[in-house]
mmCIF file of C-alpha atoms in Angstrom:
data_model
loop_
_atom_site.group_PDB
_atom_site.id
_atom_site.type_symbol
_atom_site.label_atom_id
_atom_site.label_comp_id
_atom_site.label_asym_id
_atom_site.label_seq_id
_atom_site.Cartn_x
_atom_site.Cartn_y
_atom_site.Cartn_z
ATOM 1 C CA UNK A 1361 0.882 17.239 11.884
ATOM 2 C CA UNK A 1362 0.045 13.866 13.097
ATOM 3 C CA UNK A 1363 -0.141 10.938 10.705
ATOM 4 C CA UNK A 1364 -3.547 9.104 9.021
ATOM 5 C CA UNK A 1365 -4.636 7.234 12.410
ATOM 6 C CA UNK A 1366 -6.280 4.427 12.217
ATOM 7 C CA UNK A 1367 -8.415 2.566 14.984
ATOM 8 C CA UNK A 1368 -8.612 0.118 16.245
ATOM 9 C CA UNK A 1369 -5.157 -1.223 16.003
ATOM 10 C CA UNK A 1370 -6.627 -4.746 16.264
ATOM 11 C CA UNK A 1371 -10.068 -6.586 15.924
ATOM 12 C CA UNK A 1372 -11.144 -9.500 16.864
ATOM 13 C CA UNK A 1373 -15.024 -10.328 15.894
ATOM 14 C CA UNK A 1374 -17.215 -13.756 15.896
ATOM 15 C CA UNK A 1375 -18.239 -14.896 12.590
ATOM 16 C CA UNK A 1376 -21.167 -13.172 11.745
ATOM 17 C CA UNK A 1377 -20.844 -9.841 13.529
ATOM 18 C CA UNK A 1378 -20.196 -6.376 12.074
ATOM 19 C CA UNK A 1379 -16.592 -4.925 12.350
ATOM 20 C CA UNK A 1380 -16.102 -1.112 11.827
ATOM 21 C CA UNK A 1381 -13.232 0.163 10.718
ATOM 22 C CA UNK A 1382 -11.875 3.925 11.595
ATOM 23 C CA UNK A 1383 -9.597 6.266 9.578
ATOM 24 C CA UNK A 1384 -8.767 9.940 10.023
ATOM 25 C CA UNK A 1385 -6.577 10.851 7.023
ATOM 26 C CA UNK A 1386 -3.938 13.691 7.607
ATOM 27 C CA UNK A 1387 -5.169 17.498 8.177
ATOM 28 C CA UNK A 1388 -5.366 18.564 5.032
ATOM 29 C CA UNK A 1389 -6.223 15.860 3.064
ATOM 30 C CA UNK A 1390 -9.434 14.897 1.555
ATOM 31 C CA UNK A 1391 -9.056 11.962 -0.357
ATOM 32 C CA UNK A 1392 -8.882 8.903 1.218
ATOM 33 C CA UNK A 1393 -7.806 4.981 0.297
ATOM 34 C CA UNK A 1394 -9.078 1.711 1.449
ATOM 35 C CA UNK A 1395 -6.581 -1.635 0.842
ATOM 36 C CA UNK A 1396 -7.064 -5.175 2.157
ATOM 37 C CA UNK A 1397 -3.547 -7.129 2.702
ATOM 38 C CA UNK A 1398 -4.222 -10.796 3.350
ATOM 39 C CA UNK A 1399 -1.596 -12.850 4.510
ATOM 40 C CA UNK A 1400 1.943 -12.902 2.788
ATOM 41 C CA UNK A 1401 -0.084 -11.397 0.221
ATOM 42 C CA UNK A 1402 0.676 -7.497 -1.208
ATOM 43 C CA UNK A 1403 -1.753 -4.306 -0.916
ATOM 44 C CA UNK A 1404 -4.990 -4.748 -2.833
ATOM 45 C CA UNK A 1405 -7.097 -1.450 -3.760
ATOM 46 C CA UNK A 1406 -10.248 -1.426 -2.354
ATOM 47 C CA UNK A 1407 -11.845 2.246 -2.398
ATOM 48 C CA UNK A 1408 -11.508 5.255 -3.053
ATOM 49 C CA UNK A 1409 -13.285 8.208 -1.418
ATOM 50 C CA UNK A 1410 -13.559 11.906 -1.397
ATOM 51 C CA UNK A 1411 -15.539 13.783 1.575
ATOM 52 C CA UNK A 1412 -19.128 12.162 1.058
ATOM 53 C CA UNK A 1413 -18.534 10.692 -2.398
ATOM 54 C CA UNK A 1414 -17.183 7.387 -3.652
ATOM 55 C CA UNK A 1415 -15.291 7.770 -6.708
ATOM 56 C CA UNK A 1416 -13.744 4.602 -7.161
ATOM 57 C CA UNK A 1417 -14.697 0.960 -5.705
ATOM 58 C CA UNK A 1418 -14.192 -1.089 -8.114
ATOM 59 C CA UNK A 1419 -11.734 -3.370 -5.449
ATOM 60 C CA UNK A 1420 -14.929 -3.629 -2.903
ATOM 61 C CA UNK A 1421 -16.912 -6.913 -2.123
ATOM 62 C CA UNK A 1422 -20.242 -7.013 -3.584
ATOM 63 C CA UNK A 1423 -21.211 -7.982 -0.834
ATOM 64 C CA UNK A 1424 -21.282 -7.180 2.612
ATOM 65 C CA UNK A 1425 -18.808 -4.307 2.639
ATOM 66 C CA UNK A 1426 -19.282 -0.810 2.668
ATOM 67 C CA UNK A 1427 -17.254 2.351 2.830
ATOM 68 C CA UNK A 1428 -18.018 6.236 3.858
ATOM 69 C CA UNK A 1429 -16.610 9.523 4.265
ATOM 70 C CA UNK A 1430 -18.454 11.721 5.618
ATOM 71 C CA UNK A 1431 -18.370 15.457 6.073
ATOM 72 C CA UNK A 1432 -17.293 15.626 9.410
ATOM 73 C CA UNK A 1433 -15.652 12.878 11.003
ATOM 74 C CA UNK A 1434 -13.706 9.410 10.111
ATOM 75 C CA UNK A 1435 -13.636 7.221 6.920
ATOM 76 C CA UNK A 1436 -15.372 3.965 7.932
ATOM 77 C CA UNK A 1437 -14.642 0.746 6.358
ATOM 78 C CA UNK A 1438 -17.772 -1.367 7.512
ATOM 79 C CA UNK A 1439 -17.920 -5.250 6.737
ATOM 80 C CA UNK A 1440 -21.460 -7.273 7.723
ATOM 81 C CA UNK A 1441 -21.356 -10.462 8.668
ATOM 82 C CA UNK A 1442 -17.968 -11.053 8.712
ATOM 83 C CA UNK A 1443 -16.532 -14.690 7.774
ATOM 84 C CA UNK A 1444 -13.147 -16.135 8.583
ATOM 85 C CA UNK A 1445 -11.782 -15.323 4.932
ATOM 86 C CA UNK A 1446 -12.160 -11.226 5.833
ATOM 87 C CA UNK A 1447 -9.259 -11.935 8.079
ATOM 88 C CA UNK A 1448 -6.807 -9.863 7.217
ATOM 89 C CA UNK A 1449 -4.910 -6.543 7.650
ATOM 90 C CA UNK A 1450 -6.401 -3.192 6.527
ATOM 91 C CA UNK A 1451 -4.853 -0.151 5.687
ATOM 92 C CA UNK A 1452 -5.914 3.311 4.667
ATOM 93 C CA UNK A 1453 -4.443 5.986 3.289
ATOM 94 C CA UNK A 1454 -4.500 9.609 2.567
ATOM 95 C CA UNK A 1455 -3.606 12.276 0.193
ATOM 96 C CA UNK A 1456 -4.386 16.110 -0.434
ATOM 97 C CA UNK A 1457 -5.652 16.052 -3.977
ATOM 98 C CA UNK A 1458 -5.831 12.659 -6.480
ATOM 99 C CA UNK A 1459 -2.612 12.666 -8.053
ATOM 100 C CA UNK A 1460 -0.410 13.498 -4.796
ATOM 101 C CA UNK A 1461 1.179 10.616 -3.135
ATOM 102 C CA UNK A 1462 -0.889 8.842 -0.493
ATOM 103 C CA UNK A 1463 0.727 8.482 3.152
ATOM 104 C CA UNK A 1464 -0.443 4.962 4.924
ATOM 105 C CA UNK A 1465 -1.728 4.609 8.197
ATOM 106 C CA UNK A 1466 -0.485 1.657 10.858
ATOM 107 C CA UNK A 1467 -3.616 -0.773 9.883
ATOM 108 C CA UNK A 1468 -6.087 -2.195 11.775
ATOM 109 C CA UNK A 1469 -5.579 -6.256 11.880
ATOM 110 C CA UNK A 1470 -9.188 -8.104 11.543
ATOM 111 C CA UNK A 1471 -9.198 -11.585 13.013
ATOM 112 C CA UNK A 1472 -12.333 -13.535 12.790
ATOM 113 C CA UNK A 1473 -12.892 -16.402 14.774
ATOM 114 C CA UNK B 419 -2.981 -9.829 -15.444
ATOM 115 C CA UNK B 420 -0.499 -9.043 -12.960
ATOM 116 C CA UNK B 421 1.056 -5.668 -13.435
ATOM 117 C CA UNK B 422 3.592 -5.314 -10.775
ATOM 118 C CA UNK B 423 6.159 -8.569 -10.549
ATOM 119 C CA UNK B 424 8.354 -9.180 -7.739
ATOM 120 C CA UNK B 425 10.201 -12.596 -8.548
ATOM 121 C CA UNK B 426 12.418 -12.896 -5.226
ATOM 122 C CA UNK B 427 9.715 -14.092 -2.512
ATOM 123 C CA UNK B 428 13.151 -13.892 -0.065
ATOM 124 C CA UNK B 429 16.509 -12.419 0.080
ATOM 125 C CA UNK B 430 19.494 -12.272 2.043
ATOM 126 C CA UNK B 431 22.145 -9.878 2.505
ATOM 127 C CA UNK B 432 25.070 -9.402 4.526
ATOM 128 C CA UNK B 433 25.344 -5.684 6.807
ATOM 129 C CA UNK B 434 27.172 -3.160 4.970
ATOM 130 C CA UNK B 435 26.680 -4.960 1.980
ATOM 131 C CA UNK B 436 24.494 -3.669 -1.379
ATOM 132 C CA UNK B 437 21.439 -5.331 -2.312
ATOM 133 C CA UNK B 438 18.884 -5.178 -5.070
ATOM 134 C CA UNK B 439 15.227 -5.887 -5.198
ATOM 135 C CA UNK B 440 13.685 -6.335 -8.592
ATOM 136 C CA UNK B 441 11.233 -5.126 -9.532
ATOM 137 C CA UNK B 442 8.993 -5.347 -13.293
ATOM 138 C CA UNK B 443 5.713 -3.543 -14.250
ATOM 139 C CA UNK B 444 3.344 -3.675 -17.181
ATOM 140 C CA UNK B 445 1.168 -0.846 -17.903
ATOM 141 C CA UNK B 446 -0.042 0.826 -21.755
ATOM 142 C CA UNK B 447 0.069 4.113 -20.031
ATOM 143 C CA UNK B 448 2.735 6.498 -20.852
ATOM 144 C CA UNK B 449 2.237 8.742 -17.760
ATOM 145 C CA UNK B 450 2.570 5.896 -14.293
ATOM 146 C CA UNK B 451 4.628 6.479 -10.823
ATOM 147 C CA UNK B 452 6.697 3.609 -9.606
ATOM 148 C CA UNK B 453 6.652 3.476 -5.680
ATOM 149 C CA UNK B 454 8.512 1.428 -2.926
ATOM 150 C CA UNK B 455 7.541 1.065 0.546
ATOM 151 C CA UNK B 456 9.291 -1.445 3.333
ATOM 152 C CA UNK B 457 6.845 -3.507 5.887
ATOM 153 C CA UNK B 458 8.247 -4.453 8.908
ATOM 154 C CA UNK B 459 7.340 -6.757 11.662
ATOM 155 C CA UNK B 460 5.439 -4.062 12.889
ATOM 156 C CA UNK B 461 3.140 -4.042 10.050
ATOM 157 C CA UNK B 462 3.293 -0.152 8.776
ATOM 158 C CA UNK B 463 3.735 0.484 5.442
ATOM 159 C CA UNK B 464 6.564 3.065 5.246
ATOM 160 C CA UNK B 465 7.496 5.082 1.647
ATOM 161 C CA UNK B 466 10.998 4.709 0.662
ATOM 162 C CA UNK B 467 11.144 6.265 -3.067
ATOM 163 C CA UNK B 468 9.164 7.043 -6.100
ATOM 164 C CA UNK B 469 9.938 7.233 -9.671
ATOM 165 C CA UNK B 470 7.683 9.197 -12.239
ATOM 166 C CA UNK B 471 7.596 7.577 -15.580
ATOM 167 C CA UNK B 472 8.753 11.329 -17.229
ATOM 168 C CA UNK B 473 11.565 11.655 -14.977
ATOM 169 C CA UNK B 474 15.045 12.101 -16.631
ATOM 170 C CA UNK B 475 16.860 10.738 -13.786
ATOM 171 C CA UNK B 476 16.599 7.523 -11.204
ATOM 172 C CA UNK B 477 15.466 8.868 -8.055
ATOM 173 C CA UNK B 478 17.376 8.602 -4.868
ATOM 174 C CA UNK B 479 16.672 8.952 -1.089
ATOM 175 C CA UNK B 480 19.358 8.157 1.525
ATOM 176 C CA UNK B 481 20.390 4.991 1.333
ATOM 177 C CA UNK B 482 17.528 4.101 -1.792
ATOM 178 C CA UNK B 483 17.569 4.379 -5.260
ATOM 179 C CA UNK B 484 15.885 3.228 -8.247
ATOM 180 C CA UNK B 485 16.895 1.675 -11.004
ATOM 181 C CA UNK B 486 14.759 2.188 -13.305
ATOM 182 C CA UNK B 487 15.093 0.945 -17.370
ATOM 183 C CA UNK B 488 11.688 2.105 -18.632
ATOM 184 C CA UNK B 489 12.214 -0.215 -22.031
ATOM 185 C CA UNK B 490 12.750 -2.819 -19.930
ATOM 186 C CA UNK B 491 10.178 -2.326 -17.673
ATOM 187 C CA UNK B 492 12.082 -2.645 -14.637
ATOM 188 C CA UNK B 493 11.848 -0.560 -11.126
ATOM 189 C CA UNK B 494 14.457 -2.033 -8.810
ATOM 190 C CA UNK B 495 15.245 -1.141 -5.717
ATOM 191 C CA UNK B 496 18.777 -1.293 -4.503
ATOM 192 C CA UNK B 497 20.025 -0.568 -0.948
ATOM 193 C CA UNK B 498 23.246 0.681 -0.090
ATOM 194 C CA UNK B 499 24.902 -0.566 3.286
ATOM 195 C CA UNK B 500 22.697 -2.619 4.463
ATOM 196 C CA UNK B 501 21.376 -2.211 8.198
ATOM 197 C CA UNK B 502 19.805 -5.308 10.601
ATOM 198 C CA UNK B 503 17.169 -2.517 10.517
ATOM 199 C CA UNK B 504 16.417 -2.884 6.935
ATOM 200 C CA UNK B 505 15.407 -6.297 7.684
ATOM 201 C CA UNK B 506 11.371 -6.264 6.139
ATOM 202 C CA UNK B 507 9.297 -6.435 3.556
ATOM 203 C CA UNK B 508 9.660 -4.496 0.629
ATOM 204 C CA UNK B 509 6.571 -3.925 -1.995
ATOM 205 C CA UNK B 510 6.765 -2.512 -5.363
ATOM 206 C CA UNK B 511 3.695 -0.397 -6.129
ATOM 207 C CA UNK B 512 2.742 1.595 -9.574
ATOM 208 C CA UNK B 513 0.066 3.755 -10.117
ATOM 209 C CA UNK B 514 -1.617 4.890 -13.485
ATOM 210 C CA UNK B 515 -2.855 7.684 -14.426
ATOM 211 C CA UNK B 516 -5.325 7.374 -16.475
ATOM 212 C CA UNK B 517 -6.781 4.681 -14.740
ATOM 213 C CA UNK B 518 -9.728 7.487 -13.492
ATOM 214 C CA UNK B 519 -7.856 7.138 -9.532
ATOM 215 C CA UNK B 520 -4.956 8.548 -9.605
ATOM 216 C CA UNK B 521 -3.692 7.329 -6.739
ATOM 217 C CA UNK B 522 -4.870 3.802 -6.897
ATOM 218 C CA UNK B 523 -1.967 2.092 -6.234
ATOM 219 C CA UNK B 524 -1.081 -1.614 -7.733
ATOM 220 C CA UNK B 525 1.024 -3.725 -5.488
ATOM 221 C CA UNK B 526 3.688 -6.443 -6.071
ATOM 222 C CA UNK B 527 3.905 -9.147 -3.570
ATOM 223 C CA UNK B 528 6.357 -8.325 -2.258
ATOM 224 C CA UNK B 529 10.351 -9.252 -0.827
ATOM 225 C CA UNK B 530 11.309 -10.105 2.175
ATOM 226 C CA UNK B 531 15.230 -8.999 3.033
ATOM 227 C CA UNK B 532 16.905 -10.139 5.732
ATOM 228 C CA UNK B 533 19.824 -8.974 6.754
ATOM 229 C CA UNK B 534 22.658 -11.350 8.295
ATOM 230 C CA UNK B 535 25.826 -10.096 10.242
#
């Protein structure tokens, strides 16, 4: 039973361009986690989404960010336009039902330059 | 305000040796989980331990357990026979309830150990 996989790994856009950001969550599991860790900084909650709902994302940008999952396929954490302060490392996790524990993926490390 | 407080930005320990990471959490919610998980170099975030607020007993895993004093508010962490492995970063998380998502997890920010021969 392989892990939540995350892709890419690492990300390196221009200011301004669109990054997309992939996450399978475990077989199994249908709910799935978005958190941004900046720098020497801990986990913060971004979203929370079951298979084509968003239940929870009260941690998102306004702005700019957006999150899906659909029925088929990967979670996608999409940022527009991104700007040197959504640098940063960005995890998702993923867990069978709401109160189960959530298993983390590897990240995928956003650098904008 | 902050709910999860980690006060010790850095530690060191010696191998073989015991060390704790504290840990302190603020929450009105009688029904919480208290979670640890260790970030290496690497960057994964890997689950050592959890603690459920109802549970009679600290929770242990290996080489992990919790000390947890629910009037005081307090979570730690404490590591028995230390490894250069163990060498990370360690984050306190908690997650309410009643908060509407579950699993919404609240993050300290976080130790890092190093371990010294």
């Amino acid at each position: 039973n392989a892990g939540v996989m995350q892709n890419p790994r690492h990300l390196v856009r221009r200011r301004g361009q669109e990054a997309r950001l992939r996450c399978s969550p475990m077989k199994g599991h249908s709910h799935v986690y978005w958190y941004r860790q900046l720098p020497e900084e801990g986990l913060k909650f971004m979203v929370y989404l079951q298979k084509e709902n968003i239940i929870d994302e009260s941690g998102m940008p306004k702005e700019r960010f957006s999150a899906e999952f659909p029925k088929e396929g990967p979670s996608i954490l999409r940022i527009q336009q991104v700007v040197r302060g959504d640098s940063a490392a960005y995890f998702c996790a993923s867990s069978p039902g709401q109160t189960n524990e959530a298993f983390f993926g590897q990240g995928t490390r956003l650098t904008v330059v | 305000a902050q709910k999860i407080t980690q006060t010790q930005p850095g530690m060191f320990v010696q191998e073989k040796e015991a060390v704790t990471l504290d840990c302190t959490y603020d929450t009105s919610d009688p029904s919480y989980g208290l979670f640890w998980y260790k970030q290496p170099s690497s960057g994964e975030m890997i689950f050592l331990i959890y603690q459920g607020s109802y549970d009679q007993q600290n929770a242990t895993e290996g080489r992990y357990s919790l000390n947890f004093q629910k009037a005081r508010k307090s979570a730690n962490l404490v590591i028995s026979a230390s490894q250069l492995g163990d060498s990370a970063m360690y984050f306190c998380a908690m997650r309410e309830v009643n908060t509407g998502t579950a699993s919404k997890l609240t993050f300290g920010t976080g130790t890092r150990l190093q371990v010294t021969l």
